[in-house]
mmCIF file of C-alpha atoms in Angstrom:
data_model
loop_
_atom_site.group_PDB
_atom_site.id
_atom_site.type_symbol
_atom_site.label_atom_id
_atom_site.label_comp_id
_atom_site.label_asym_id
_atom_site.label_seq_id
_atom_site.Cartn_x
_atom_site.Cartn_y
_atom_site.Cartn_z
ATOM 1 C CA UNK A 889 48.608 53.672 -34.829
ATOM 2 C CA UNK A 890 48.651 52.595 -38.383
ATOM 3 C CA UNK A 891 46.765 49.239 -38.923
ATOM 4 C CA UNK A 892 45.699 46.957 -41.893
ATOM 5 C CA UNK A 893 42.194 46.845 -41.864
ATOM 6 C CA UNK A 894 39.819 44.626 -44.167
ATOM 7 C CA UNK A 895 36.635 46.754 -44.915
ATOM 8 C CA UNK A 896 33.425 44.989 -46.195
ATOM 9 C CA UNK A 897 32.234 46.809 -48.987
ATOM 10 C CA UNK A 898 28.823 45.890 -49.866
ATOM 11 C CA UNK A 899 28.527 48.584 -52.431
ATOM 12 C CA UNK A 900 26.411 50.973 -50.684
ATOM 13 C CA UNK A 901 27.387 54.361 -49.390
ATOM 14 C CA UNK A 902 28.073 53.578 -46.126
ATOM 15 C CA UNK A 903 30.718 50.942 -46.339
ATOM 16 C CA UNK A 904 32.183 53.209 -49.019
ATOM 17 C CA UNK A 905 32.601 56.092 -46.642
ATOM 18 C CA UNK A 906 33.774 53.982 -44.151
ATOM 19 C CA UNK A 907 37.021 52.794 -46.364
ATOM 20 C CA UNK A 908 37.530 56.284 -47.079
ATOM 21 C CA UNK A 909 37.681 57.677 -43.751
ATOM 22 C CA UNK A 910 39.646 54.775 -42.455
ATOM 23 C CA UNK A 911 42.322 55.289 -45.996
ATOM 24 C CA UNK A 912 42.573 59.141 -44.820
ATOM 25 C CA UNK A 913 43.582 58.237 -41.599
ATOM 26 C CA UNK A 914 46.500 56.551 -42.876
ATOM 27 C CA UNK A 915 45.904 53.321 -42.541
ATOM 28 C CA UNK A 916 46.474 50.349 -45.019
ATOM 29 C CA UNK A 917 42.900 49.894 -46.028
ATOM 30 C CA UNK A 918 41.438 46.686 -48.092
ATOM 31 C CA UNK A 919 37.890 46.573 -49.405
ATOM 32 C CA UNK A 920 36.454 42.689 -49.388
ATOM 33 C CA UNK A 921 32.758 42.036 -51.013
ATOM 34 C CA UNK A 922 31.069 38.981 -50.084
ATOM 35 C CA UNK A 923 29.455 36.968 -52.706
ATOM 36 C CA UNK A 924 26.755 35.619 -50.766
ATOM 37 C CA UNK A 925 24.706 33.761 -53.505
ATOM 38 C CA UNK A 926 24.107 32.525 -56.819
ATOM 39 C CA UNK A 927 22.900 35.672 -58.940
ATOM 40 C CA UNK A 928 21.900 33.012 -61.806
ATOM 41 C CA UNK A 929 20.098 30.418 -60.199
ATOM 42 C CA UNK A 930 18.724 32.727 -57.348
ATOM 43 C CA UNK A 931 16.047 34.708 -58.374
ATOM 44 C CA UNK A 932 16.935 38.513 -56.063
ATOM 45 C CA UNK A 933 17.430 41.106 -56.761
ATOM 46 C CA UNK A 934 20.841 42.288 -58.130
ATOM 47 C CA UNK A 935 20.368 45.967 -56.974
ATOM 48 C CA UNK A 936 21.063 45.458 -53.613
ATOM 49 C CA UNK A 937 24.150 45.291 -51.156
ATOM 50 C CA UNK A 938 24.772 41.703 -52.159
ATOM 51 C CA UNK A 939 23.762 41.924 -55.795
ATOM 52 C CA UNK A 940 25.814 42.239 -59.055
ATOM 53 C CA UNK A 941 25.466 46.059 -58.667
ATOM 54 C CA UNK A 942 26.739 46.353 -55.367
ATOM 55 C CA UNK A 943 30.032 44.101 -56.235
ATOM 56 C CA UNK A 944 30.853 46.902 -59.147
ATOM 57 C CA UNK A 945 29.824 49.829 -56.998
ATOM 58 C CA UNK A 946 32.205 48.681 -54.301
ATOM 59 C CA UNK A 947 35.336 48.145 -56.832
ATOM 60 C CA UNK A 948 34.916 51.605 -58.355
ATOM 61 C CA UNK A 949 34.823 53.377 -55.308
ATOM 62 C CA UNK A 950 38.029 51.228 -54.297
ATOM 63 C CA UNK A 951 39.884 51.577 -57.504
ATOM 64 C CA UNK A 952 39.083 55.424 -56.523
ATOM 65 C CA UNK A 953 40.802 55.379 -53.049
ATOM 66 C CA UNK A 954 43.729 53.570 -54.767
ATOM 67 C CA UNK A 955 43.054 50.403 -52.194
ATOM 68 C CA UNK A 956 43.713 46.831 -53.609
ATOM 69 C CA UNK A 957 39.632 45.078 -53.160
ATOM 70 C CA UNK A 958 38.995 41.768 -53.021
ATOM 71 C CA UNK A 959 35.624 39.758 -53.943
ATOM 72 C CA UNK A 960 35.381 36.388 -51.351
ATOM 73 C CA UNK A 961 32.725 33.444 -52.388
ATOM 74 C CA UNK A 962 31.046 32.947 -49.172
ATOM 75 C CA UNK A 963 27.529 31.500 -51.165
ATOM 76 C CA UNK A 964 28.300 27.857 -49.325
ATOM 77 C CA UNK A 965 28.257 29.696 -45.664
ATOM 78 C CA UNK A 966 25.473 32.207 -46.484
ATOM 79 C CA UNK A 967 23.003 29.326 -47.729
ATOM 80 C CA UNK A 968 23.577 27.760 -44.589
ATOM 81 C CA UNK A 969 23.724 30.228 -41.890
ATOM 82 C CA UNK A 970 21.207 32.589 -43.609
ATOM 83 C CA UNK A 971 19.230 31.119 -46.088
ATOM 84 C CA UNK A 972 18.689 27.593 -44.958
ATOM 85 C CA UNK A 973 17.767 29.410 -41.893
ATOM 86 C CA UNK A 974 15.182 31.787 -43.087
ATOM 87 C CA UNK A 975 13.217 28.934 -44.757
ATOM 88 C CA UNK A 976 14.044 26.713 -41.489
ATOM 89 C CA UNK A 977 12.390 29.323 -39.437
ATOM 90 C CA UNK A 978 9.131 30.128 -41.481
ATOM 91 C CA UNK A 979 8.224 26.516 -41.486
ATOM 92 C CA UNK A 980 8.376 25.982 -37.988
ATOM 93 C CA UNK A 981 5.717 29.177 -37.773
ATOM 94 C CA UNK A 982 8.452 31.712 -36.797
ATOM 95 C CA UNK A 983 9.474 35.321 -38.201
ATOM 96 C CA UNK A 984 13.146 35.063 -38.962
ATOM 97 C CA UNK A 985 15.718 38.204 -39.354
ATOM 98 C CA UNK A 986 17.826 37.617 -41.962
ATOM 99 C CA UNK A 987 19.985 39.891 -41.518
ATOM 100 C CA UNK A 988 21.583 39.560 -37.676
ATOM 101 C CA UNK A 989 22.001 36.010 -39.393
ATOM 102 C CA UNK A 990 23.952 37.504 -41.377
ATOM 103 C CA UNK A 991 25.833 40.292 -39.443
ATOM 104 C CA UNK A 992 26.371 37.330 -36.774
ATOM 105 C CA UNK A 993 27.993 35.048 -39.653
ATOM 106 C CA UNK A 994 28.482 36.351 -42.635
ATOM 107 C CA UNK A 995 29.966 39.780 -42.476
ATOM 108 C CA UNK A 996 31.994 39.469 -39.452
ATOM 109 C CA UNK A 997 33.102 35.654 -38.494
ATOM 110 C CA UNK A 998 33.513 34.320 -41.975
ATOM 111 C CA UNK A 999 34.919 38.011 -42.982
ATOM 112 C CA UNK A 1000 37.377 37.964 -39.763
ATOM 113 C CA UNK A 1001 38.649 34.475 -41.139
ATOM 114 C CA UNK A 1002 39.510 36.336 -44.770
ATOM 115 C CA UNK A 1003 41.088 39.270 -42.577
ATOM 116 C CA UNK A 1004 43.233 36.870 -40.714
ATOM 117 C CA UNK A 1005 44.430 34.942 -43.746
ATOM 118 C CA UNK A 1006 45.519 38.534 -45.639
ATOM 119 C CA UNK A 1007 47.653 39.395 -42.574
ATOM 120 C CA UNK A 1008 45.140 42.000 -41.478
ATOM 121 C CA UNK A 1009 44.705 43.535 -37.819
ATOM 122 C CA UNK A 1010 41.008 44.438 -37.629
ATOM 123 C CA UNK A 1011 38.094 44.523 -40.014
ATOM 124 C CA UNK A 1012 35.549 47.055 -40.318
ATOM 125 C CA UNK A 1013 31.914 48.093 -41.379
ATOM 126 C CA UNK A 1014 29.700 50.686 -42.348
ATOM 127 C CA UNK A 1015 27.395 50.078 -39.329
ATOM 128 C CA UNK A 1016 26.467 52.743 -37.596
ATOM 129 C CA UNK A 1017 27.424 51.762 -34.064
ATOM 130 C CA UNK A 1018 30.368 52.375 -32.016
ATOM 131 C CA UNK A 1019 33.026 50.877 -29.895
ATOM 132 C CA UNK A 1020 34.197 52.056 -26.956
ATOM 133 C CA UNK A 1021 38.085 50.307 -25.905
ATOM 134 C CA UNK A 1022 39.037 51.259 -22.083
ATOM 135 C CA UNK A 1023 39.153 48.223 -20.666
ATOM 136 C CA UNK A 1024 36.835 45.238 -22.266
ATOM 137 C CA UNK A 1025 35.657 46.215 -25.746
ATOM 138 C CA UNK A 1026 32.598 47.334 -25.650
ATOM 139 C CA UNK A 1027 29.984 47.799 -28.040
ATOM 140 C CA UNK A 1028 27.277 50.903 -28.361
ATOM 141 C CA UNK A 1029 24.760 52.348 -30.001
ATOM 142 C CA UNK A 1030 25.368 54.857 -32.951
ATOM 143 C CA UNK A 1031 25.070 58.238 -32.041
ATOM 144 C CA UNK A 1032 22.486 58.923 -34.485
ATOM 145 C CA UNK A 1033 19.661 56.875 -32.670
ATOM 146 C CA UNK A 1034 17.860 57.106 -35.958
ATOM 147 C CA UNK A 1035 19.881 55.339 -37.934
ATOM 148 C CA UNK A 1036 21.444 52.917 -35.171
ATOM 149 C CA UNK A 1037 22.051 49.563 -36.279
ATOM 150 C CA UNK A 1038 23.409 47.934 -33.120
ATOM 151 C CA UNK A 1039 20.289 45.835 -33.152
ATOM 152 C CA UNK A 1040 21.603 43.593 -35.506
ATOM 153 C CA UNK A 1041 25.068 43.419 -34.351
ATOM 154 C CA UNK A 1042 23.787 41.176 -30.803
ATOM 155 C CA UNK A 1043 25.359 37.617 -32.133
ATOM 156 C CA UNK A 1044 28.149 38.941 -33.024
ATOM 157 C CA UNK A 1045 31.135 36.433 -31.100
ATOM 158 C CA UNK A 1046 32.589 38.940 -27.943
ATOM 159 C CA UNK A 1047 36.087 37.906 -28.705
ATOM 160 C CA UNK A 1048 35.801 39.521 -32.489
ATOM 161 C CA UNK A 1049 35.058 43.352 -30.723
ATOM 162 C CA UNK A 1050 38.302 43.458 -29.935
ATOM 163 C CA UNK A 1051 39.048 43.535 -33.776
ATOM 164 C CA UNK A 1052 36.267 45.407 -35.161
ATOM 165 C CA UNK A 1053 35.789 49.368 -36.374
ATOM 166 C CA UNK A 1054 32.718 51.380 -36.678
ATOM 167 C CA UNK A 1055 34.126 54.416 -38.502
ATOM 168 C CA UNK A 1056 30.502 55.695 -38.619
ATOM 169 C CA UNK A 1057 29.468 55.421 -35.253
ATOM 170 C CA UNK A 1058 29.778 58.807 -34.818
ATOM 171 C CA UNK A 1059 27.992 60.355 -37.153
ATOM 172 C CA UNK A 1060 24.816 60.686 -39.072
ATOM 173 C CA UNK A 1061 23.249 59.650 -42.407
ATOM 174 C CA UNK A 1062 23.671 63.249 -43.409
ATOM 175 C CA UNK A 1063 26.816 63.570 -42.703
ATOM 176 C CA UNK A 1064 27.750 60.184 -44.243
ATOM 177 C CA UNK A 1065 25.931 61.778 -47.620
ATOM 178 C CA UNK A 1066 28.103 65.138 -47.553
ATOM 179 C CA UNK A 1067 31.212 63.318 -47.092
ATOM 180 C CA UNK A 1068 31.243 60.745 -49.805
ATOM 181 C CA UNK A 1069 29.960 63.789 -52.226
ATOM 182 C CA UNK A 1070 33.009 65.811 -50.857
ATOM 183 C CA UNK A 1071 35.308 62.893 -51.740
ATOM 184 C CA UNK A 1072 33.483 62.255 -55.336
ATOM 185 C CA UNK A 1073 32.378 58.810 -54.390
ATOM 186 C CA UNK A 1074 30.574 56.937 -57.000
ATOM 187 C CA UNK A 1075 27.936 56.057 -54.408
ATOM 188 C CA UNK A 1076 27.707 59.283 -52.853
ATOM 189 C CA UNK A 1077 23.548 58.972 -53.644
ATOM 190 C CA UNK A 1078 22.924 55.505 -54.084
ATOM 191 C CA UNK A 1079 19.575 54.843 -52.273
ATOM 192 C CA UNK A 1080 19.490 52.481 -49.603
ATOM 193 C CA UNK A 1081 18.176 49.068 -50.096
ATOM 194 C CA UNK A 1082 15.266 48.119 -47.502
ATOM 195 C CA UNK A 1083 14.845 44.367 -49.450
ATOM 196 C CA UNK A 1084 16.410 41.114 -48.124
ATOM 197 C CA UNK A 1085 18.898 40.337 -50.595
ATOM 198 C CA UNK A 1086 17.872 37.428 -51.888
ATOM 199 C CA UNK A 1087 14.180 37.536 -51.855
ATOM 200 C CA UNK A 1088 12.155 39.265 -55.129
ATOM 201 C CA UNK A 1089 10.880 42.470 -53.193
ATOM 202 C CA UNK A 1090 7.360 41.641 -51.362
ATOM 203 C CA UNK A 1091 7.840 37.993 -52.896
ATOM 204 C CA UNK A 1092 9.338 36.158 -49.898
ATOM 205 C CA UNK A 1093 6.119 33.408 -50.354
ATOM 206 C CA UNK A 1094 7.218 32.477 -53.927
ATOM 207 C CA UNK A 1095 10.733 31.944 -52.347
ATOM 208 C CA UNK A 1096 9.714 29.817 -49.618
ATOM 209 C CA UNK A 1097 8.091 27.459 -52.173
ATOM 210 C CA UNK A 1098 11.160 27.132 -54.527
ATOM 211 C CA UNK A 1099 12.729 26.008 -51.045
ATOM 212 C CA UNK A 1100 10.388 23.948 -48.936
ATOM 213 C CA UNK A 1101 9.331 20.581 -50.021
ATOM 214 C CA UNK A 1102 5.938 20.283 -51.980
ATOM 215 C CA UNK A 1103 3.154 20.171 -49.722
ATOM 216 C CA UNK A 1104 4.472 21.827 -46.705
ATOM 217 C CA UNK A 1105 2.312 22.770 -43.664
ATOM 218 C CA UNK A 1106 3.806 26.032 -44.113
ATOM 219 C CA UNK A 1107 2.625 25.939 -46.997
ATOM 220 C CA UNK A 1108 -1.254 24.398 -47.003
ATOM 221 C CA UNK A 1109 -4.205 26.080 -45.730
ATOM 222 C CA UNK A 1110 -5.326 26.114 -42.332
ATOM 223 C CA UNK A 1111 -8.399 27.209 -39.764
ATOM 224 C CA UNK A 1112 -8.181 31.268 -38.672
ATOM 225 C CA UNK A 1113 -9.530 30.390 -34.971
ATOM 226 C CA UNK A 1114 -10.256 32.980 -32.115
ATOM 227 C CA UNK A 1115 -8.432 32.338 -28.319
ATOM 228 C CA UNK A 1116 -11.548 30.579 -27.591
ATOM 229 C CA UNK A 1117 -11.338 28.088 -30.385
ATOM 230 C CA UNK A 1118 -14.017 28.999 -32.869
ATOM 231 C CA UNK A 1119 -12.931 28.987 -36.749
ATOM 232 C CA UNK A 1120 -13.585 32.252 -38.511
ATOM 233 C CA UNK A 1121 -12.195 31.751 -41.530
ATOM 234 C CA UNK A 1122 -8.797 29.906 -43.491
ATOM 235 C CA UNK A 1123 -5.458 30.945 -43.801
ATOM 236 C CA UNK A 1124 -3.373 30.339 -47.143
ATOM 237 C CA UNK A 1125 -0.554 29.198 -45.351
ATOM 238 C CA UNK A 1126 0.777 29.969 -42.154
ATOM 239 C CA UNK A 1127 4.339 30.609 -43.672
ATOM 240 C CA UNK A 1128 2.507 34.075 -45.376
ATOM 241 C CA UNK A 1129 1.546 35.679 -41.896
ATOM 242 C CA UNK A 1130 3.640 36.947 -38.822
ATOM 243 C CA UNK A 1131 2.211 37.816 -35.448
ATOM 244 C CA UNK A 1132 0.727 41.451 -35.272
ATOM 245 C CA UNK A 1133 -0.204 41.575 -39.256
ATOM 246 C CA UNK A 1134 -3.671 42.359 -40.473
ATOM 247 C CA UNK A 1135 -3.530 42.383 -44.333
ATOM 248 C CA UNK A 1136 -4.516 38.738 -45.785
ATOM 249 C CA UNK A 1137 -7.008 37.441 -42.783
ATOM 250 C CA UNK A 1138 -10.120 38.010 -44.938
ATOM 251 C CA UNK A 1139 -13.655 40.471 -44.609
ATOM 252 C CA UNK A 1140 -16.707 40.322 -42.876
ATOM 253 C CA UNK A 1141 -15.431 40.774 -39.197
ATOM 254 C CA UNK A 1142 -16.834 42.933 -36.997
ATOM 255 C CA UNK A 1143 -14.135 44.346 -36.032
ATOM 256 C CA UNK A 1144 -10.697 44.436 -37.134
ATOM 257 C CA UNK A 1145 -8.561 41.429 -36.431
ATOM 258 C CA UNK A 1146 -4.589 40.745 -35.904
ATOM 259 C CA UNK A 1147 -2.616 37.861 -36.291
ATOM 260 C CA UNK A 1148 -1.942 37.001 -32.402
ATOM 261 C CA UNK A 1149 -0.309 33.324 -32.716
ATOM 262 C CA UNK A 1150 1.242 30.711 -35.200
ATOM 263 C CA UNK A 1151 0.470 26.857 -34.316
ATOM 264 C CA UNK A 1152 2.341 25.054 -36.545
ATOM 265 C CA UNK A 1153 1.714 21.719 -35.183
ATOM 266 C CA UNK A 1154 -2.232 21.876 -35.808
ATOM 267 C CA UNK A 1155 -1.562 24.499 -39.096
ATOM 268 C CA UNK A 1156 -4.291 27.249 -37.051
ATOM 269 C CA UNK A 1157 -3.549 31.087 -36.704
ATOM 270 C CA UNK A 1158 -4.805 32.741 -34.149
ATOM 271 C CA UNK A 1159 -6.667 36.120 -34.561
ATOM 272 C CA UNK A 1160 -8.284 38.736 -32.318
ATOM 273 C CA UNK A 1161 -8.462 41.826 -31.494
ATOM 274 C CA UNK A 1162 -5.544 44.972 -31.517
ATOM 275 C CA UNK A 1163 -5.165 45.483 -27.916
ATOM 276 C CA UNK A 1164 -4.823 41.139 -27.409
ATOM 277 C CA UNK A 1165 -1.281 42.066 -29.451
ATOM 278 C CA UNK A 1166 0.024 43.183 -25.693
ATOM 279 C CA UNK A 1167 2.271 40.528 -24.260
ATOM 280 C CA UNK A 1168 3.531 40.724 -20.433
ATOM 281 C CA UNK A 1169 6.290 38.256 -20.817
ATOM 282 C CA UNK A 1170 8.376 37.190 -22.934
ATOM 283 C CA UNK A 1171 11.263 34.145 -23.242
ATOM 284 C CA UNK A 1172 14.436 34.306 -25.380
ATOM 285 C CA UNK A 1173 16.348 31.969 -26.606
ATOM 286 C CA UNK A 1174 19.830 31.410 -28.369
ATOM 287 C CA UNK A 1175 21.565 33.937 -26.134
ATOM 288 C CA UNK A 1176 24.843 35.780 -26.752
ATOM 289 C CA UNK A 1177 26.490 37.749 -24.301
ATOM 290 C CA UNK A 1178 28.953 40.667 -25.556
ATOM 291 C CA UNK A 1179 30.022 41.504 -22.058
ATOM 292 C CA UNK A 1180 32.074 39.538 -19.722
ATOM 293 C CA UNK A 1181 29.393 40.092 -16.400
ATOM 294 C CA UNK A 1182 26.158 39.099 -18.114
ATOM 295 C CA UNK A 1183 23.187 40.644 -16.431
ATOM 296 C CA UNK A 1184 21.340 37.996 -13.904
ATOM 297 C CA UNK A 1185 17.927 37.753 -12.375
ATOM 298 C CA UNK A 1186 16.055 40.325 -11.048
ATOM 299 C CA UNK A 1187 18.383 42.541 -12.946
ATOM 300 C CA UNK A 1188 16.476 45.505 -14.723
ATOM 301 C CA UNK A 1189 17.684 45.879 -18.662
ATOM 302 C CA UNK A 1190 16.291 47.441 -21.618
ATOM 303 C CA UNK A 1191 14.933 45.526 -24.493
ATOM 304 C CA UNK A 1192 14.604 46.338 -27.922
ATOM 305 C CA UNK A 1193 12.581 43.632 -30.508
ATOM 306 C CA UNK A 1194 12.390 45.209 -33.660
ATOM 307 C CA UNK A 1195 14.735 47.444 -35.571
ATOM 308 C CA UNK A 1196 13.478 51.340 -35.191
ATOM 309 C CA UNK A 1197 11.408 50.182 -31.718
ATOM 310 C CA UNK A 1198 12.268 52.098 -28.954
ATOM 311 C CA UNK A 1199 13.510 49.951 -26.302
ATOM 312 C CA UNK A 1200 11.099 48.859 -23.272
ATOM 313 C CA UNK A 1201 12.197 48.771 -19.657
ATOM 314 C CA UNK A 1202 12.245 44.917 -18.285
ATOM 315 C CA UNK A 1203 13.192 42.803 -15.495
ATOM 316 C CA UNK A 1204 14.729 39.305 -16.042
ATOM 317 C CA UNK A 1205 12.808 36.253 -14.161
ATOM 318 C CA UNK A 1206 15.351 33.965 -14.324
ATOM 319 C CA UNK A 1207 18.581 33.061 -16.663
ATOM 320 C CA UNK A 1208 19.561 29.783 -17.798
ATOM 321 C CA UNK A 1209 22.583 28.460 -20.182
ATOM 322 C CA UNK A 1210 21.243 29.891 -23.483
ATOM 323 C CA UNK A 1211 17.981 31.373 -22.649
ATOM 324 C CA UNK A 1212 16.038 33.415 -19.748
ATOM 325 C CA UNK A 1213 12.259 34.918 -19.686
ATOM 326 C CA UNK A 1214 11.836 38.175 -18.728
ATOM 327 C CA UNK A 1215 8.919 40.891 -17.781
ATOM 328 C CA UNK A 1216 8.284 44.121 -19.448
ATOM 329 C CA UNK A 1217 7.303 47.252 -17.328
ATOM 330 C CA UNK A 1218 4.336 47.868 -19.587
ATOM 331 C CA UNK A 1219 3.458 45.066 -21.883
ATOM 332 C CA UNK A 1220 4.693 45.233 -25.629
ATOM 333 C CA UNK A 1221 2.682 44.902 -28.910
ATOM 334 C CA UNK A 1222 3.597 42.143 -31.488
ATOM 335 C CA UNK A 1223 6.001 40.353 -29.797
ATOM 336 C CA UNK A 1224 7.010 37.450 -32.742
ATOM 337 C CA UNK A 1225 8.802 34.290 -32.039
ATOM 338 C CA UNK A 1226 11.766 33.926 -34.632
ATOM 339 C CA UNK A 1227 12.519 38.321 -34.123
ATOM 340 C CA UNK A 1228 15.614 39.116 -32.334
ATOM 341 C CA UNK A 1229 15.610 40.601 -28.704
ATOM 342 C CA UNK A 1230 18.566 43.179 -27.787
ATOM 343 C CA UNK A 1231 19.642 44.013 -24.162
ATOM 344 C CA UNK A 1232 20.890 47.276 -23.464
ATOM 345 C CA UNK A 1233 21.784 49.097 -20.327
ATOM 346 C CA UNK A 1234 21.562 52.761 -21.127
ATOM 347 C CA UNK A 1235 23.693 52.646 -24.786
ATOM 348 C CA UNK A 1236 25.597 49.558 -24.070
ATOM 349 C CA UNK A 1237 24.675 46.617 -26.151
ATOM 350 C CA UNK A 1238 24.999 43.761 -23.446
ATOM 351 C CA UNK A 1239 24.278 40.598 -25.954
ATOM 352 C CA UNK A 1240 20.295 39.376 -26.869
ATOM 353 C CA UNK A 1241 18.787 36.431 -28.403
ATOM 354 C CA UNK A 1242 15.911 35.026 -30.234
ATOM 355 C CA UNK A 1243 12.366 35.310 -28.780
ATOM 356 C CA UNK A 1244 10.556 31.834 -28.610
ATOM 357 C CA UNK A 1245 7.354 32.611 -26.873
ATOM 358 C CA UNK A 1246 5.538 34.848 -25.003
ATOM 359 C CA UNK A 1247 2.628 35.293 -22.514
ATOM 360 C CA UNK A 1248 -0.202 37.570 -23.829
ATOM 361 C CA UNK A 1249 -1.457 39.924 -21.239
ATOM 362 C CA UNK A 1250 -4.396 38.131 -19.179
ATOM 363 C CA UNK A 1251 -3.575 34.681 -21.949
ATOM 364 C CA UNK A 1252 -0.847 31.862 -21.714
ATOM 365 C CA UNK A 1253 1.861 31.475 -23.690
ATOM 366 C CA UNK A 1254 2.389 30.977 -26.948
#
């Protein structure tokens, strides 16, 4: 069935092969980029999906298909679903990720307004995750479990599915390489961009200070402390650190020492040793279901909290309006309030949230 189908078109191969293989197909294809942010006042980089590079990329390859492409100002929404958020979150101690923010907002609600205002059906990514439509949408993993990105697709709202294609889903980077050569695609090899967008790469510090007010806690140095209370050393600011890292906490240890919790409140990090990164529990926050029978308690799911982590076996404790706690089978390493949490149930993404604590094996919560 022949559809009109907005296609965000960040520039990058993906989304380009995407708008080809949905153009072959025969239906009436339009390629949107999102400007997501001030390229003259922001100091990112402009080689990435979202930069001034990507914007160009993604009208040659649509002036090749012979598709009309649009480019929508969406800087107002992306500062304040994404941006304002990422700074909101690091000085309140937490590890933010940028880019669900984004998926959840961004690229899909403010995209399926656009799509609805150009008389379009659907819209559709280069995400490589899939949809499967008997009965309820529902949404799955890609098949390539290497390069699934249905991890960051959890907020997405679960009336939207019904609209939404993954012409990737199926296949894998490789693949995705050999057919935007075959078609001549000007970003047949464009390398992939592992940066946020609009962070300097390996600068996200310097950013936080053009954005938080002078003098932050986030910001100002603070006591390194063991679980038992004793200061070992100072931080630089607890806005530079994330639960799990090592780099940055100083010499002259005996042993080597981990980040294992964020106290905003008194400025401290907590440090200690690599198998004290093993939490039992875990609560979640911000919920979204994607399915219409949301798992309850004492339900066993799958949880995934971090992109590329293989997903850990879990049962739910309880499950309240917005949030629930659950317990992992075996206890997980690095577990970082601020990260996302997925729920899956074999490949079937059932919704997730945002993790706001969790209980260190044989230690409280954070």
């Amino acid at each position: 069935m022949r559809r009109r189908i907005l296609v965000a078109m960040s520039g990058g191969v993906d989304s380009s092969v995407a708008a080809a293989l949905l153009a072959r197909e025969g239906h009436d294809v339009i390629g949107a980029t999102m400007k997501t942010f001030c390229y003259r006042e922001t100091p990112g980089p402009t080689k990435t999906c979202c930069g001034l590079d990507g914007i160009t990329d993604a009208r040659r390859v649509a002036s090749h298909l012979g598709i009309p492409h649009y480019v929508f100002d969406v800087e107002e929404e992306f500062t304040r679903d994404v941006i304002d958020d990422f700074v909101g979150e690091y000085g309140r101690g937490r590890t933010p990720n940028p880019c669900v923010r984004c998926n959840s907002n961004t690229k899909f609600r403010d995209l399926l307004s656009r799509a609805v205002a150009l008389g379009c059906d659907g819209i559709a990514t280069g995400h490589y995750a899939r949809l499967e439509r008997r009965g309820a949408p529902t949404l799955l993993r890609g098949s390539d479990r290497e390069k699934d990105q249905s991890y960051f697709l959890w907020g997405l709202p679960a009336e939207a599915l019904s609209r939404l294609h993954f012409p990737l889903g199926a296949l894998g980077k490789g693949e995705v390489r050999k057919r935007a050569r075959d078609l001549a695609l000007a970003t047949a090899d464009k390398p992939e961009s592992q940066e946020i967008c609009f962070v300097p790469v390996g600068h996200y510090r310097r950013f936080l200070e053009t954005r938080l007010p002078p003098g932050h806690a986030a910001l100002t140095p603070g006591p390194l402390i063991t679980t038992r209370g004793d200061v070992v050393g100072q931080h630089r600011g607890y806005a530079g650190y994330t639960v799990g890292q090592r780099k940055g906490l100083g010499g002259g240890f005996s042993e080597p020492l981990y980040v294992l919790e964020i106290r905003p409140a008194t400025r401290e990090i907590v440090v200690g040793r690599r198998e004290e990164l093993y939490s039992s529990r875990m609560s979640v926050g911000a919920l979204n279901w994607l399915v219409p029978d949301p798992p309850g308690e004492g339900r066993s799911v799958r949880v995934q909290i971090r992109h590329r982590a293989p997903d850990a076996p879990a049962v739910l404790l309880s499950v309240g309006v917005g949030s629930l706690e659950l317990e992992f089978e075996t206890p997980q390493r690095n577990v970082s309030p601020g990260q996302s949490a997925a729920f899956y149930d074999g490949p079937v993404l059932l919704g997730g949230g945002r993790i706001s604590g969790s209980a260190r094996k044989g230690a409280g919560s954070q």
